[in-house]
Structure formats: structure tokens, C-alpha cells
Coordinates of C-alpha atoms in Angstrom, one line a residue:
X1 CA -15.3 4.7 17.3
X2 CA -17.2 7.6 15.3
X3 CA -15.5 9.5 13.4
X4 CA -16.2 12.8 15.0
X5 CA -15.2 11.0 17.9
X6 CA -11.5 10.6 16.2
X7 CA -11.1 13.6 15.0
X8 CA -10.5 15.4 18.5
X9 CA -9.1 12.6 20.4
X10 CA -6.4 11.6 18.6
X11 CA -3.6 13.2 16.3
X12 CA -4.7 14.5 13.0
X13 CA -3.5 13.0 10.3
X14 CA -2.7 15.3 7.4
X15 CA -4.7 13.9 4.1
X16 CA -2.8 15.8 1.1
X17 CA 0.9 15.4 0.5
X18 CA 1.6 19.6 0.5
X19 CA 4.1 19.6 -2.6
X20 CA 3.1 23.0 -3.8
X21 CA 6.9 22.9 -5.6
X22 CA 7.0 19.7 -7.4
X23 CA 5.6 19.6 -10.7
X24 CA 3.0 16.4 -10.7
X25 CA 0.5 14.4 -13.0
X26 CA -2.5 14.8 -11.1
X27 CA -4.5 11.5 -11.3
X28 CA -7.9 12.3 -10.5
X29 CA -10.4 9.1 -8.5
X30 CA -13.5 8.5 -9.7
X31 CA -13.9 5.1 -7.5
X32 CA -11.8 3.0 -9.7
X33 CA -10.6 -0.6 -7.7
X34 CA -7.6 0.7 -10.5
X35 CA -7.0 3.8 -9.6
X36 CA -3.6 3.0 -7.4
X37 CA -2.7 1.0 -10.3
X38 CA -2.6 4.2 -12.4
X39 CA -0.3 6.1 -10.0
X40 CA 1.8 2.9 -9.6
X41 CA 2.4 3.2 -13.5
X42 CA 3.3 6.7 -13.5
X43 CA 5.8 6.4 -10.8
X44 CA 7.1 3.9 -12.5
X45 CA 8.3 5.9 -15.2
X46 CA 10.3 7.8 -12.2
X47 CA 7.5 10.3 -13.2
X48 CA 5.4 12.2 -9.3
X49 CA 2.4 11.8 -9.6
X50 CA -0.3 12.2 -6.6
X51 CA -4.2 11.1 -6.8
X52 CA -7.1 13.3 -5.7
X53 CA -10.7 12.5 -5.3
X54 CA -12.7 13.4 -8.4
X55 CA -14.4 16.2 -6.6
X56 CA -11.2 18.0 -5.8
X57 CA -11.8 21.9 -5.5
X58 CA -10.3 23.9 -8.0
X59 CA -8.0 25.6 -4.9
X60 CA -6.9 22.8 -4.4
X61 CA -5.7 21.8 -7.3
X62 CA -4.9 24.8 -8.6
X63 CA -2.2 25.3 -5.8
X64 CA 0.0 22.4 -8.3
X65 CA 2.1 23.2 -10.9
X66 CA 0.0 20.6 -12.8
X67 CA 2.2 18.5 -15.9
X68 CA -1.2 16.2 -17.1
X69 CA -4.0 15.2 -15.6
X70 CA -5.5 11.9 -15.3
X71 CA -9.2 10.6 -15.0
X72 CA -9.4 7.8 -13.6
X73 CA -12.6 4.9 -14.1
X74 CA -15.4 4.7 -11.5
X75 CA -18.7 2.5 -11.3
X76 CA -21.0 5.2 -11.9
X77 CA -23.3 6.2 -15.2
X78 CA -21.8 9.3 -16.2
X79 CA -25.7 10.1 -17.5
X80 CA -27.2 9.6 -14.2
X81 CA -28.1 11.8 -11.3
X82 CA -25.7 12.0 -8.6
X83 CA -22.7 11.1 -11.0
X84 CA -19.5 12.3 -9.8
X85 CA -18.2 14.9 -11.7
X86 CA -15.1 17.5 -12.8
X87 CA -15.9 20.8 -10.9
X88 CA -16.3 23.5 -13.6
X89 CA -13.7 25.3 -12.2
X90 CA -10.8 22.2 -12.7
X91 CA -11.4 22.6 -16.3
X92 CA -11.0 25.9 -16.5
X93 CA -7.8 25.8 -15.0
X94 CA -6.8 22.9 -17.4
X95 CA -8.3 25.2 -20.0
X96 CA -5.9 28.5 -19.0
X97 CA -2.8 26.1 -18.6
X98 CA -3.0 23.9 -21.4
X99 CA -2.9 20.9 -19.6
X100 CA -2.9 17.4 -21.8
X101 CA -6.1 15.5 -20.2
X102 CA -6.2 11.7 -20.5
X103 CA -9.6 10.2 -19.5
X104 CA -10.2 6.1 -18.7
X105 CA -12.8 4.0 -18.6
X106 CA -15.4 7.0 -16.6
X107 CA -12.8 9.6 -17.7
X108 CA -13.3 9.0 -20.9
X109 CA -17.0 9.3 -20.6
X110 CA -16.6 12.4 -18.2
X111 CA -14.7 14.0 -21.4
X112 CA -17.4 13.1 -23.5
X113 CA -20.4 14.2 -20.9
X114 CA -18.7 18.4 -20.6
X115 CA -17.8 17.9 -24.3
X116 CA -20.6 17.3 -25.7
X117 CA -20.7 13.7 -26.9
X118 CA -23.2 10.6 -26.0
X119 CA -22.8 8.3 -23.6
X120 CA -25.5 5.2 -23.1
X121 CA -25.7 1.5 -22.1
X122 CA -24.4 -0.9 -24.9
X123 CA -26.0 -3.4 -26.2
X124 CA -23.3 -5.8 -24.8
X125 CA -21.1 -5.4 -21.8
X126 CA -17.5 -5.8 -22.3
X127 CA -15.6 -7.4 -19.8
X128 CA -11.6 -9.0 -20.4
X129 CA -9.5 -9.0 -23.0
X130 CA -10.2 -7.4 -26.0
X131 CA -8.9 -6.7 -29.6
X132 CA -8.2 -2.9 -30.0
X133 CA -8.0 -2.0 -34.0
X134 CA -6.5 1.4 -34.8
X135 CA -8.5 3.6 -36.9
X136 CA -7.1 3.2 -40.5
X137 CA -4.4 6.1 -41.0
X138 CA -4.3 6.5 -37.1
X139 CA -0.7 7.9 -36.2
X140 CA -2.5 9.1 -32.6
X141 CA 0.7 9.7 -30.7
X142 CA -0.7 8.0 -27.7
X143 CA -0.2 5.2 -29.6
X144 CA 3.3 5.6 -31.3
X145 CA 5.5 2.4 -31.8
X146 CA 2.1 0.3 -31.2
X147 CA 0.9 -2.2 -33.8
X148 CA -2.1 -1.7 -35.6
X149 CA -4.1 -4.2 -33.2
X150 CA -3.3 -4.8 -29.7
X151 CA -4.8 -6.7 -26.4
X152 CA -6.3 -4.7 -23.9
X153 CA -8.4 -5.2 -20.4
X154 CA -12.0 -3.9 -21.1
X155 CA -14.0 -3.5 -17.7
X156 CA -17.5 -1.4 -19.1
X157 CA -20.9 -1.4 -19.5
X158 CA -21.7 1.8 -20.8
X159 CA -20.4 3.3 -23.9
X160 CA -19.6 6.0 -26.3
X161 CA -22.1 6.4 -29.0
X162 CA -21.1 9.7 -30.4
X163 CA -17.8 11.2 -30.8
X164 CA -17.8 14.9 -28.4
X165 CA -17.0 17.9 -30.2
X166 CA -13.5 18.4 -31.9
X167 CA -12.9 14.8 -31.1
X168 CA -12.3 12.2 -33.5
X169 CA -11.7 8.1 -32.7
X170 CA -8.7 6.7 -33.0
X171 CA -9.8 3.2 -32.2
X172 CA -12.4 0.7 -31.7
X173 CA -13.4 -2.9 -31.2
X174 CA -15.7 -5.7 -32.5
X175 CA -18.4 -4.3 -29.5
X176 CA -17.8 -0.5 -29.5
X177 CA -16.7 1.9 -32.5
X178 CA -14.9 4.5 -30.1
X179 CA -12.8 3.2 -27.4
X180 CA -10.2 5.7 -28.1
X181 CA -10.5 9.1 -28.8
X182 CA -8.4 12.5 -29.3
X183 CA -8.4 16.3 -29.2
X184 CA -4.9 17.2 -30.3
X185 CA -5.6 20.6 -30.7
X186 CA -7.4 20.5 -26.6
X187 CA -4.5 18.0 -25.9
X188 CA -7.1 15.6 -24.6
X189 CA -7.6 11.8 -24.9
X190 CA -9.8 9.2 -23.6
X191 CA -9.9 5.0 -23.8
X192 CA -12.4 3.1 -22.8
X193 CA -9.8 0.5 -21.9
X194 CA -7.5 0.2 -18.9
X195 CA -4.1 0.4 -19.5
X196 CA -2.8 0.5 -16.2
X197 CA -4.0 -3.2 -15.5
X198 CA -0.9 -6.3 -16.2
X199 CA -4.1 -7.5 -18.6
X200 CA -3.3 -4.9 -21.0
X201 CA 0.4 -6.2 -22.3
X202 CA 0.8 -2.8 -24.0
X203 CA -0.8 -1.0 -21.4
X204 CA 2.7 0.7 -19.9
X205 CA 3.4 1.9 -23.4
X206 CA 0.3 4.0 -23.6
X207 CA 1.1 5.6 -20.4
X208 CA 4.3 6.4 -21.1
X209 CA 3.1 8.1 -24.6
X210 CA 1.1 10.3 -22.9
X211 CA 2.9 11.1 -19.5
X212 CA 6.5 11.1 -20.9
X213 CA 6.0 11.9 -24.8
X214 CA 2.6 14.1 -24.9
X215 CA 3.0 15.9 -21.5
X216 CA 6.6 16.0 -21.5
X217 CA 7.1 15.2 -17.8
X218 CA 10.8 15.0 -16.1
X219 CA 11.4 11.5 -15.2
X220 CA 13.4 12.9 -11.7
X221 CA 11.2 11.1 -9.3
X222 CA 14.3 9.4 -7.9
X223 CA 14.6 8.3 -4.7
X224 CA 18.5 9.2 -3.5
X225 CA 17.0 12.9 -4.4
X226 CA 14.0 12.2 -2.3
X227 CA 16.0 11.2 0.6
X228 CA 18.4 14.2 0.4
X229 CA 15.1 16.3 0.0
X230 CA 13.6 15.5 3.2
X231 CA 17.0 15.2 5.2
X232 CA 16.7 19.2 4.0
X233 CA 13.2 19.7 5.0
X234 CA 13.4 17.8 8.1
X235 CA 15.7 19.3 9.8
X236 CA 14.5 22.6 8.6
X237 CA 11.2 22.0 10.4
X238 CA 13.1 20.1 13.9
X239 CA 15.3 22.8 13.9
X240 CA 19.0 22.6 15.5
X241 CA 17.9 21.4 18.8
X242 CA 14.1 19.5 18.1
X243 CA 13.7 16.3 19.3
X244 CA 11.3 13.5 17.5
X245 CA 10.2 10.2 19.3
X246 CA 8.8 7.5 17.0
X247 CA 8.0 3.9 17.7
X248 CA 9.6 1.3 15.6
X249 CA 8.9 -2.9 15.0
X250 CA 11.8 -3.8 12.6
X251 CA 10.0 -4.1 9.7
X252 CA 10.7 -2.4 6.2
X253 CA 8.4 1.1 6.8
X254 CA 9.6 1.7 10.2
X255 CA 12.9 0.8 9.7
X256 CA 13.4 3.0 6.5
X257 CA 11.7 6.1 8.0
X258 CA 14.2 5.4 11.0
X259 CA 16.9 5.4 9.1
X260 CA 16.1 8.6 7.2
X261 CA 15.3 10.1 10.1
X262 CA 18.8 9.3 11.7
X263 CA 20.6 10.7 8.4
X264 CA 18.7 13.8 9.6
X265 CA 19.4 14.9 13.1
X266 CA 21.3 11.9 14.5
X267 CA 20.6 10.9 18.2
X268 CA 17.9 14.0 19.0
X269 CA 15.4 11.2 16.9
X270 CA 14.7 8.7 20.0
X271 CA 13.0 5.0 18.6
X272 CA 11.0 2.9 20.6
X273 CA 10.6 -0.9 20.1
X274 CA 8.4 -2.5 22.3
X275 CA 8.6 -6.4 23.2
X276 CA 4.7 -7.4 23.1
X277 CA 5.9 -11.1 23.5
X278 CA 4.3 -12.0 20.5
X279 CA 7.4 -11.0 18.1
X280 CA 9.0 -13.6 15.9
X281 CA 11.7 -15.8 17.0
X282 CA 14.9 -13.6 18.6
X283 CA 13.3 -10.6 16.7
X284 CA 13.7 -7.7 19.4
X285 CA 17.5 -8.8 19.9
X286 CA 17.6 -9.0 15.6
X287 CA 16.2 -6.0 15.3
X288 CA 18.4 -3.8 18.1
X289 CA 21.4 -5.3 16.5
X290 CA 19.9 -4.2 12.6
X291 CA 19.2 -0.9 13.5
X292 CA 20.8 0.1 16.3
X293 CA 23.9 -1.4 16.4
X294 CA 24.1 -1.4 12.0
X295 CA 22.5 1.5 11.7
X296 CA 23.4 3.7 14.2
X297 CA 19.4 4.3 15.5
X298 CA 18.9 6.0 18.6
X299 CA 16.9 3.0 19.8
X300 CA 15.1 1.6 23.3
X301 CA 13.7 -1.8 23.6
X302 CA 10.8 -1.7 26.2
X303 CA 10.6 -5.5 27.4
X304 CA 6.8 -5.8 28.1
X305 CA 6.2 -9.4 27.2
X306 CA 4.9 -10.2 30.7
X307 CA 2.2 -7.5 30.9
X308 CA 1.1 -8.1 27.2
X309 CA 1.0 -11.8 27.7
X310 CA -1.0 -11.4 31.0
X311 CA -3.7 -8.9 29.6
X312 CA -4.3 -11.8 26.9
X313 CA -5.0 -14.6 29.1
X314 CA -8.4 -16.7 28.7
X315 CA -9.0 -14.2 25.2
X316 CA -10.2 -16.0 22.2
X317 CA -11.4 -12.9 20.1
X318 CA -9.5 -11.7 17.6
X319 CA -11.0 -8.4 17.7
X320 CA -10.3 -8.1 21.5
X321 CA -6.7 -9.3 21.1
X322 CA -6.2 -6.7 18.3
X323 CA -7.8 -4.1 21.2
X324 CA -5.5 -5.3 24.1
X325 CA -2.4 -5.0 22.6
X326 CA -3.5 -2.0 20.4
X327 CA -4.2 -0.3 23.7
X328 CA -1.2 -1.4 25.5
X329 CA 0.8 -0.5 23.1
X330 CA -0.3 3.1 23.1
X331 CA 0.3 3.4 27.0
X332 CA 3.6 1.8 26.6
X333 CA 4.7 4.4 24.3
X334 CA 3.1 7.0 26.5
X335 CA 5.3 6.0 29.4
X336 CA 8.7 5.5 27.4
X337 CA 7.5 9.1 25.8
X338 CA 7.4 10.5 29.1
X339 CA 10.4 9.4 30.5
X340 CA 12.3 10.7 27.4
X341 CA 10.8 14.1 27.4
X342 CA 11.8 14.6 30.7
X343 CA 15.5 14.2 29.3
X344 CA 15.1 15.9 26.0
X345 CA 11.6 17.5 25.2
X346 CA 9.7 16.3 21.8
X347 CA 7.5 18.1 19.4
X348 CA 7.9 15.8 17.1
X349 CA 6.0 12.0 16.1
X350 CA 7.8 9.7 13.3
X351 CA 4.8 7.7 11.9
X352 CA 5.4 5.2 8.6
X353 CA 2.3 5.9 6.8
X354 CA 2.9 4.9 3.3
X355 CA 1.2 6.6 0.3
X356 CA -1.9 3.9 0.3
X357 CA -2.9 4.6 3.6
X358 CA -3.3 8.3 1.8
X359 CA -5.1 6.5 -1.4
X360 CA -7.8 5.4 1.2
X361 CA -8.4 8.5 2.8
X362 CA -8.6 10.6 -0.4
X363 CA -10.8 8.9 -2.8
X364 CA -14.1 9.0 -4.3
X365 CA -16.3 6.7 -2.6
X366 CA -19.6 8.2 -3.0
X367 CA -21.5 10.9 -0.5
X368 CA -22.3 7.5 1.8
X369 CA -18.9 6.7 2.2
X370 CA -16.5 7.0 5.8
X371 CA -13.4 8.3 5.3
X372 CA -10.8 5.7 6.9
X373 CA -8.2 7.7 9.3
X374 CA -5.2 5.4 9.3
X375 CA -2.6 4.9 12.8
X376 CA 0.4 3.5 12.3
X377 CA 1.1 4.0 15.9
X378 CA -2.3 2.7 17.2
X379 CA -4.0 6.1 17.4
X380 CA -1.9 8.1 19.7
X381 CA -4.2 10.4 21.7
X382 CA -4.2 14.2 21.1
X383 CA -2.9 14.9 25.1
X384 CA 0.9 14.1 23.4
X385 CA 0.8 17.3 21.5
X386 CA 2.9 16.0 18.8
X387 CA 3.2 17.2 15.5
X388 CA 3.6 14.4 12.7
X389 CA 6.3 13.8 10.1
X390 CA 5.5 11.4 7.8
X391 CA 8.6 10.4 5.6
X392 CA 7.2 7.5 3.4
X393 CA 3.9 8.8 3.1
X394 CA 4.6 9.6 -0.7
X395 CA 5.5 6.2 -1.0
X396 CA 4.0 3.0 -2.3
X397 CA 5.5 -0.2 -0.6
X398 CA 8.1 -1.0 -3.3
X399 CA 9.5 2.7 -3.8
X400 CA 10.0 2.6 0.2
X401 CA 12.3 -0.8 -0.6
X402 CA 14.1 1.6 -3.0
X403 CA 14.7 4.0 -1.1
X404 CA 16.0 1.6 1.5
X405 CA 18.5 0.5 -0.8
X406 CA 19.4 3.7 -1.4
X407 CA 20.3 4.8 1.7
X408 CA 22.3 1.9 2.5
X409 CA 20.5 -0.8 3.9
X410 CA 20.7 -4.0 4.0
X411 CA 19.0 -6.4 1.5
X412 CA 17.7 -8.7 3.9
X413 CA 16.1 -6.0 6.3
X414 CA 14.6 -4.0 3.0
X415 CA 12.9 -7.3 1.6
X416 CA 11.3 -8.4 4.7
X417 CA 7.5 -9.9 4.5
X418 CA 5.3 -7.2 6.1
X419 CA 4.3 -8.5 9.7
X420 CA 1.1 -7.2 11.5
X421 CA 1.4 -4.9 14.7
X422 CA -1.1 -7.7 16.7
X423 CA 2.0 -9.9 15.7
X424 CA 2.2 -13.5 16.5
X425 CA -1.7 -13.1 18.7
X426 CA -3.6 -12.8 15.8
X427 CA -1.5 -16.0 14.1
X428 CA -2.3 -18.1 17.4
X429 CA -6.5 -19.2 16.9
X430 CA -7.9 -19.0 20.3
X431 CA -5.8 -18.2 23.6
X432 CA -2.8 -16.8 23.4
X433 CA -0.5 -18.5 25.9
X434 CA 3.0 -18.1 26.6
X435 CA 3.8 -21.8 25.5
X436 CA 1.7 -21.6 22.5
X437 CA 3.5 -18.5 21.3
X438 CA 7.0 -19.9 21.8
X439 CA 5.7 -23.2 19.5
X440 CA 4.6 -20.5 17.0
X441 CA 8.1 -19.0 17.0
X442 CA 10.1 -22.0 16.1
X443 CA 7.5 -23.2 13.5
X444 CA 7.7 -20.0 12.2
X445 CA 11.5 -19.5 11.7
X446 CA 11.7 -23.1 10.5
X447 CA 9.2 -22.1 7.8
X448 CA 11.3 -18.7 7.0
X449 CA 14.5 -20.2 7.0
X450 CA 13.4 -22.9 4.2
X451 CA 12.1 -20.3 1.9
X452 CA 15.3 -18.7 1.9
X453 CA 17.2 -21.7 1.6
X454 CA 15.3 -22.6 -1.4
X455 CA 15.2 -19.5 -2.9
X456 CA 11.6 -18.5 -2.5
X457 CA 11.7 -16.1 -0.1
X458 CA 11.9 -13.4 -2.1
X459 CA 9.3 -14.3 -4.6
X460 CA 6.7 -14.7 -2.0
X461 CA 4.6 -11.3 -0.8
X462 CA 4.0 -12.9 2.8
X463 CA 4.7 -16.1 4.5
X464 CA 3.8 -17.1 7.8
X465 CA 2.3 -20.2 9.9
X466 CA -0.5 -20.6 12.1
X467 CA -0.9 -22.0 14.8
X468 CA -4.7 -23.6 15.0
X469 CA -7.0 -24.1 17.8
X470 CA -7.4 -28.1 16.8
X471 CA -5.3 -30.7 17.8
X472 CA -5.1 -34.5 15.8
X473 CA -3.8 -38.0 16.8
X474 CA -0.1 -38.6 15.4
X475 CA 2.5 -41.4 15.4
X476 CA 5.8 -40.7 16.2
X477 CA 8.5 -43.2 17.1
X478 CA 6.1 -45.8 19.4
X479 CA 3.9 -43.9 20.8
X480 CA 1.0 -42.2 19.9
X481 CA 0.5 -37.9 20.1
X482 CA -2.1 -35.6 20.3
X483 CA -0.9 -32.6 19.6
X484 CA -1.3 -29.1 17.6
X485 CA -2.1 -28.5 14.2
X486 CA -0.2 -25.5 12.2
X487 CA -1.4 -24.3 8.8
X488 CA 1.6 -22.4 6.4
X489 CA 0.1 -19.6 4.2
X490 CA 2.3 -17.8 1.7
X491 CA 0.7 -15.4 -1.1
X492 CA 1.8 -13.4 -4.1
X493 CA 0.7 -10.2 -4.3
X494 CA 2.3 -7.0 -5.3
X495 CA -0.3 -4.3 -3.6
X496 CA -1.7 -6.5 -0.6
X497 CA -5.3 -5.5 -2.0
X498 CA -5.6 -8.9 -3.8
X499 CA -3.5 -12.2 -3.2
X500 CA -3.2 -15.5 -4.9
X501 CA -1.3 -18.9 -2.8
X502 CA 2.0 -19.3 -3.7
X503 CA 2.6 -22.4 -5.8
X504 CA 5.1 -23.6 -3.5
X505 CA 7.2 -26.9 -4.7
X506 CA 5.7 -30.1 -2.9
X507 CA 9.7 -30.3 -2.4
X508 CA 10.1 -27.5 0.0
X509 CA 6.4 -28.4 1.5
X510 CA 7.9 -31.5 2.2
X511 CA 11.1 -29.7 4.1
X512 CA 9.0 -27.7 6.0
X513 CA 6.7 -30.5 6.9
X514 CA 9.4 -33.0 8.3
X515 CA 11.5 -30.2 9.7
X516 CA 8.6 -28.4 11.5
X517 CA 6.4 -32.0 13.0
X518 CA 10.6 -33.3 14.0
X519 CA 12.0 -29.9 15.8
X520 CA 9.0 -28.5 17.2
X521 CA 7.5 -30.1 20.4
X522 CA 3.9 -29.3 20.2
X523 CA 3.1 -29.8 16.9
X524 CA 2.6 -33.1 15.1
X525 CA 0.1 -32.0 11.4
X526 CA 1.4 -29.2 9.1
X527 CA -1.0 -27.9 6.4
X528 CA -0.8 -25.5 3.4
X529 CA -3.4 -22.8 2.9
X530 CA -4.7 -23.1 -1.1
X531 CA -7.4 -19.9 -0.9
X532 CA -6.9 -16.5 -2.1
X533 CA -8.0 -13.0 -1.7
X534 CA -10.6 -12.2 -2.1
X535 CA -12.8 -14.0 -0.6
X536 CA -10.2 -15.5 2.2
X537 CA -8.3 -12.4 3.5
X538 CA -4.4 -13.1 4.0
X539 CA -4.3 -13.2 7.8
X540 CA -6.8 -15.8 9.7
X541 CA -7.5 -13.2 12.0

């Protein structure tokens, strides 16, 4: 659908976080596949932070009460026309407020492009590891309790050739004379190194120097505080009497935002879980006991497995699949929403949009670029008239687990493996059938169940089988089968962007092998998927 299209028929999503109050390192995007990674780091260090596209207008930023700023890399040539650049106005504000400037990779060339220093091809590009030597007699404080040399991830092919005015270097390397320079008396620096990668051991250290040492930022970005800050704001917006509807599927991000959201005004904040038929094993009566029953949600099931499962028949597409039970969704949530308004009338839509899904919409991506809009809920048409609250859309994926824990929840609901809104349909190659999802089911909670009794579980970013559209002979007992052939697939991965197969023992392979072909009617072959993202995405479909 165009985008124009979007924008008027369904819900606006907001795409800055508002926090006029909250002092923040402002991490500004040049196009950097790092970029999250640099916001990751800073939040780390319990330090908020939020990222802006490189071309963010001086009002906008100017609204912050601004602690550093941060420029990120990018694949442009700073020297070339059509490079992204710092508006004129941005510095001047970092000018009149004295705000230390740290510039990577691009950033450090963008400093060197306003401030009047030289920026050309190499002779050699530089990518990997590299040895960083310290200037002799450096005591740079970005670089305090560092040794002289250190490993860092070089990603360039463009670099420094002279130093900008009232700069100095602080460090180079075998290929490049100035991959780190300073301004102490402009409180600026710039590397031509990324330090925000796990490549660069050191990497965190830098960071800290400058966010925590150099710009002095409180380390307060704690997440009990950030629940009892929204409980405030919340129910200053709902109001004494507001109702909020929201849809929920048990996982982590819905289930946290619930939960907050029940710590806020109690049973006026009316959940919706919908039964697609495609849900893991026993997962809609799991979930109504976790968050209802634990957690005290004000929650409705909606049992639609029939009318999902009959919509889906004869449908080999993924893309359809995704479409069917994207769009049923939406008028299943329409009809539950109307029968609740009629009992206690809504203004308000939970969604779990988490602080990537802002990432996406926000950045640089050059003037030929679509702007992603992101629906948690499917893309719930305009008609509702709901305004959104977005609880965890500050968050990346790990700080939402925090939080979890810190508002009580249980372990084993907080570390869940993310699980897609298509569910089980786009896990089952070809037709979805009702017998085909029910052989999914128990493969699938076979497979789960061994990774925690192992003690994988945990150390796995996603795990799941799949059911294939093949079928091979088999032995078993006797006779001779023809049956289904299911495919495990569990990655590593902390940001979902990239992924890597997870080494799992032969041992448990084996377990899961014998368990799976000996309990589960339907399937006689198990294999384990050995590709990794890129190029193989982590679902099939």
C-alpha cells in the first residue's frame, strides 16, 4: 500500500519519543548498519539516549535539553554532492550550549568537513581489526585507563588527510595517521574507528569516557523509575474514568506493556487475545492463566480458530497467509472493540512498539528512501478513533526484559523467544490444515521443552520447527512410512538484524530427534537448519 495511502487510513504513528524533560545524548544517523549499536552502548551505561536522522532541524532538537551529541557513520563521501549533512543551525546550538560532540567513522569526517580539515580516498581501504597506537604523550581523556595500543573494528574507505582547525590527533594506525582526533577546548572528538561494535574489545570503554567522564551524564536511566514514570503519565493522560483496549499474544512486549498498563488504571485497560488456531501448543489457556489469572490483566480470549483456519484453506502463499490472518485479525479486534465500547467507551490503543520499530522510521536513508510505518496491531484503521500509548516504545528488546523483571514478572514469561503474529501459518510450508497445525504443535513443544531441559533455552535468541511441504520413506517398527518432514532452526542473535545457527550439542539434536520422529504421528525425518542471516532470513516464510 502507498504510503500516502497509510497515512490517512490507518492510525498515525507518532515518530519522536516527545521527552522534552529528560536530559539525553542525542545520537545523530548518518545511515550507519551501527547506528542502533551506538544507542545500545549508551543505554547501557543506564545513560537516555534517543537517535535522530542526520538532517534533524535545529527545532527539533533544540527542544532537548541536550548532554552530548553523537555522529554516527554513514556510507557516504563526506566530499561529495548530495552528502548528508549537520544543519548549520544544530551547530550553532551545540556552539551556544557547549555541548561535547563525538564524531564516528562519517562523524568524524563531518567534523572535519565544517571544520576545516581534508577528507579524501586512501590509498588503502581499511576494513577489520586494526592496531590503534596513541600519539606519543597522548593523555586524551577519551582514552583514560586505555593502553598505549589497542584493537579496534575499522569499517572505511575514505580518510583524514589533514587535521581541521584547533584539532590535534591523538591516534593513528599503520594505514591512516589520524584516526582519532580532539578539540578540548570545542569539547569535540572524532575516531575513525567504531567502538560501539563487540569487534572493538575496548570499544565500551571509549564510550563511557566520553558519555559518562567528558559529558558528565547521570547514569538514572533505570527502569523501576521508568515504570513509576509512565504509571504517572498514563493515568494523567486516561484520566480517572478513561478506558484503553489493547490486543495482546503472550509474548514478552505485549505482555510487559499489559502489565504496566494494569499497574496504571487496573480493570478500565481491557486486553484482547485472539485464538487464530495457529498458537503454540495450549498457549491461549498458558497465556490467560500468566496474565490474567498471575497478573491480574483485564483479559478476553476471542476463540476464532475455526474462521482463521477456514479462510486459510487451499493457501500456499506466504504472503497471502500473512494477508488473511493480518486482516482477520484486525476485524476481530474491531468486533471485540465494539462490544467493549458499548460497556465502557475507549479513547485509548495499547500498542508494543519497541524503540527499533522507531530506529526504522527515523533514520537517514538517503532522499530515495520510504519511510517504514510499523503496526503492531496489524494497521488498525483510522474509523477507531483511538489515540495511541506506546509504553515500550523507548525500549530496545532487552531493556523491555528488564523492565519485566522489574515489575514483577515471571522469568519464564520475560525470557520467552519472540514468536511472529502469522504464528504457526507461516512455520507450516504450503497449506495450512488443521491436522498439519496440531503436528506442528507437538513437534514444537517437544523441541522447547528439550532446550530447557538442557539448559539451552535461554542462550538461544529463537527456536522453533518447521513443518515442510515434503514428505520421505521411513522405517519404523515393521512397516514402512511416508510421512512429514520437520526442519528445527534456532539462532543467536542479540538485535534480530543479524543471526548466526546455534551450535546446538549433537546430544540434544539427538533428544529432539528420537523424541519428536517417536511421539509425533505425522512426522518420521527431523533436520537442523545450519544457515544464517544474512543471506537466509530467520523465518522460512
Amino acid at each position: 500500500m502507498a504510503q500516502q495511502e497509510q497515512s490517512s487510513e490507518y492510525l498515525k504513528q507518532s515518530s519522536q519519543l516527545g521527552n522534552l524533560g529528560r536530559p539525553q545524548v542525542a545520537i545523530l544517523d548518518f545511515g550507519s548498519q551501527y547506528s542502533h549499536l551506538i544507542a545500545r552502548r549508551v543505554r547501557e551505561l543506564h545513560v537516555y539516549c534517543e537517535l535522530y536522522s542526520c538532517l534533524v532541524t535545529p527545532e527539533e532538537l533544540g527542544q532537548h535539553e541536550l548532554t552530548a551529541v553523537i555522529l554516527s557513520g554513514g556510507p557516504n563521501s563526506v566530499y561529495e554532492e548530495g552528502a548528508p549533512h549537520v544543519a548549520e543551525g544544530v551547530w550553532k546550538i551545540i556552539k551556544e550550549r557547549k555541548v561535547p560532540v563525538l564524531g564516528i567513522c562519517y562523524g568524524m569526517q563531518e567534523l572535519a568537513h565544517v571544520f576545516g580539515g581534508k577528507v579524501a580516498p586512501g590509498l588503502k581501504r581499511e576494513y577489520g581489526k586494526a592496531s590503534v597506537s596513541r600519539v606519543e604523550g597522548c593523555d586524551s581523556p577519551l582514552f583514560a585507563g586505555l593502553s598505549e595500543e589497542f584493537i579496534m573494528w575499522m569499517s572505511h574507505g575514505d580518510k583524514l588527510h589533514k587535521v581541521p582547525d584547533g584539532f590535534k590527533a591523538v591516534a593513528g594506525t599503520s594505514n591512516a595517521d589520524f584516526v582519532a582526533i580532539e578539540n578540548i577546548s570545542s569539547q569535540m572528538w572524532g575516531l575513525q574507528f567504531h567502538p560501539e561494535v563487540t569487534h572493538s574489545p575496548m570499544g565500551k570503554d571509549i564510550i563511557k569516557n566520553f558519555v559518562v567522564s567528558i559529558a558528565k551524564a547521570k547514569q538514572d536511566w533505570v527502569m523501576t523509575d521508568y515504570a513509576n514514570e509512565f504509571i504517572a503519565e498514563v493515568r494523567a493522560k486516561v484520566g480517572p474514568t478513561g478506558h484503553v483496549i489493547g490486543a495482546v499474544s503472550g509474548g514478552v512486549d505485549s505482555t510487559v506493556a499489559a502489565v504496566l498498563m494494569t499497574k496504571a488504571i487496573g480493570d478500565r485497560f481491557h486486553a484482547v487475545l485472539v485464538d487464530n488456531g495457529c498458537l503454540r501448543k495450549d498457549e491461549a489457556v498458558n497465556v490467560l492463566k500468566r496474565m490474567r489469572d498471575d497478573c491480574k490483566v483485564n483479559l478476553r480470549c476471542v476463540d476464532a480458530k475455526d474462521r482463521f483456519l477456514d479462510l486459510l484453506k487451499g493457501v500456499t502463499d506466504p504472503e497471502q497467509k500473512r494477508k488473511i490472518i493480518g486482516g482477520t485479525f484486525i476485524d476481530i479486534f474491531q468486533e471485540e472493540s465494539e462490544k467493549i465500547q458499548k460497556q465502557a467507551p475507549c479513547d485509548f490503543l495499547l500498542q508494543g512498539t519497541l524503540y527499533p520499530d522507531v530506529i526504522e522510521s527515523i533514520s537517514y536513508k538517503g532522499p530515495s528512501a520510504t519511510i517504514k510505518t510499523h503496526h503492531n496491531v496489524g494497521g488498525l484503521p483510522a474509523s477507531m478513533k483511538l489515540k495511541l500509548i506506546e509504553p515500550l516504545r523507548e525500549l530496545f528488546k532487552d531493556e523491555v526484559r528488564e523492565l519485566g523483571i522489574a515489575l514483577g514478572i515471571d522469568e519464564a514469561s520475560v525470557w520467552r523467544h519472540p514468536f511472529p503474529g502469522p504464528g504457526l501459518a507461516i512455520r507450516i510450508l504450503g497449506e495450512v490444515t488443521r491436522e498439519r497445525c496440531a503436528i506442528l504443535q507437538e513437534a514444537d513443544a517437544i523441541m522447547i521443552e528439550e532446550l530447557h531441559k538442557s539448559g539451552h533455552y535461554r542462550l538461544i535468541g529463537q527456536a522453533f520447527v518447521v513443518l515442510l511441504p515434503v514428505k520421505s520413506v521411513g522405517v519404523m517398527g515393521d512397516g514402512r512410512t511416508y510421512e512429514n518432514v520437520a526442519c528445527v532452526r534456532c539462532v543467536e542473535t542479540t538485535d534480530y538484524m543479524t543471526a548466526d545457527f546455534y551450535h546446538l550439542p549433537y546430544e540434544v539434536m539427538g533428544n529432539m530427534s528420537s523424541r519428536i520422529i517417536n511421539e509425533v504421528r505425522g512426522i518420521n525425518r527431523l533436520c537442523y537448519d545450519i544457515s544464517s542471516k544474512p543471506p537466509a532470513t530467520i523465518e522460512w516464510e
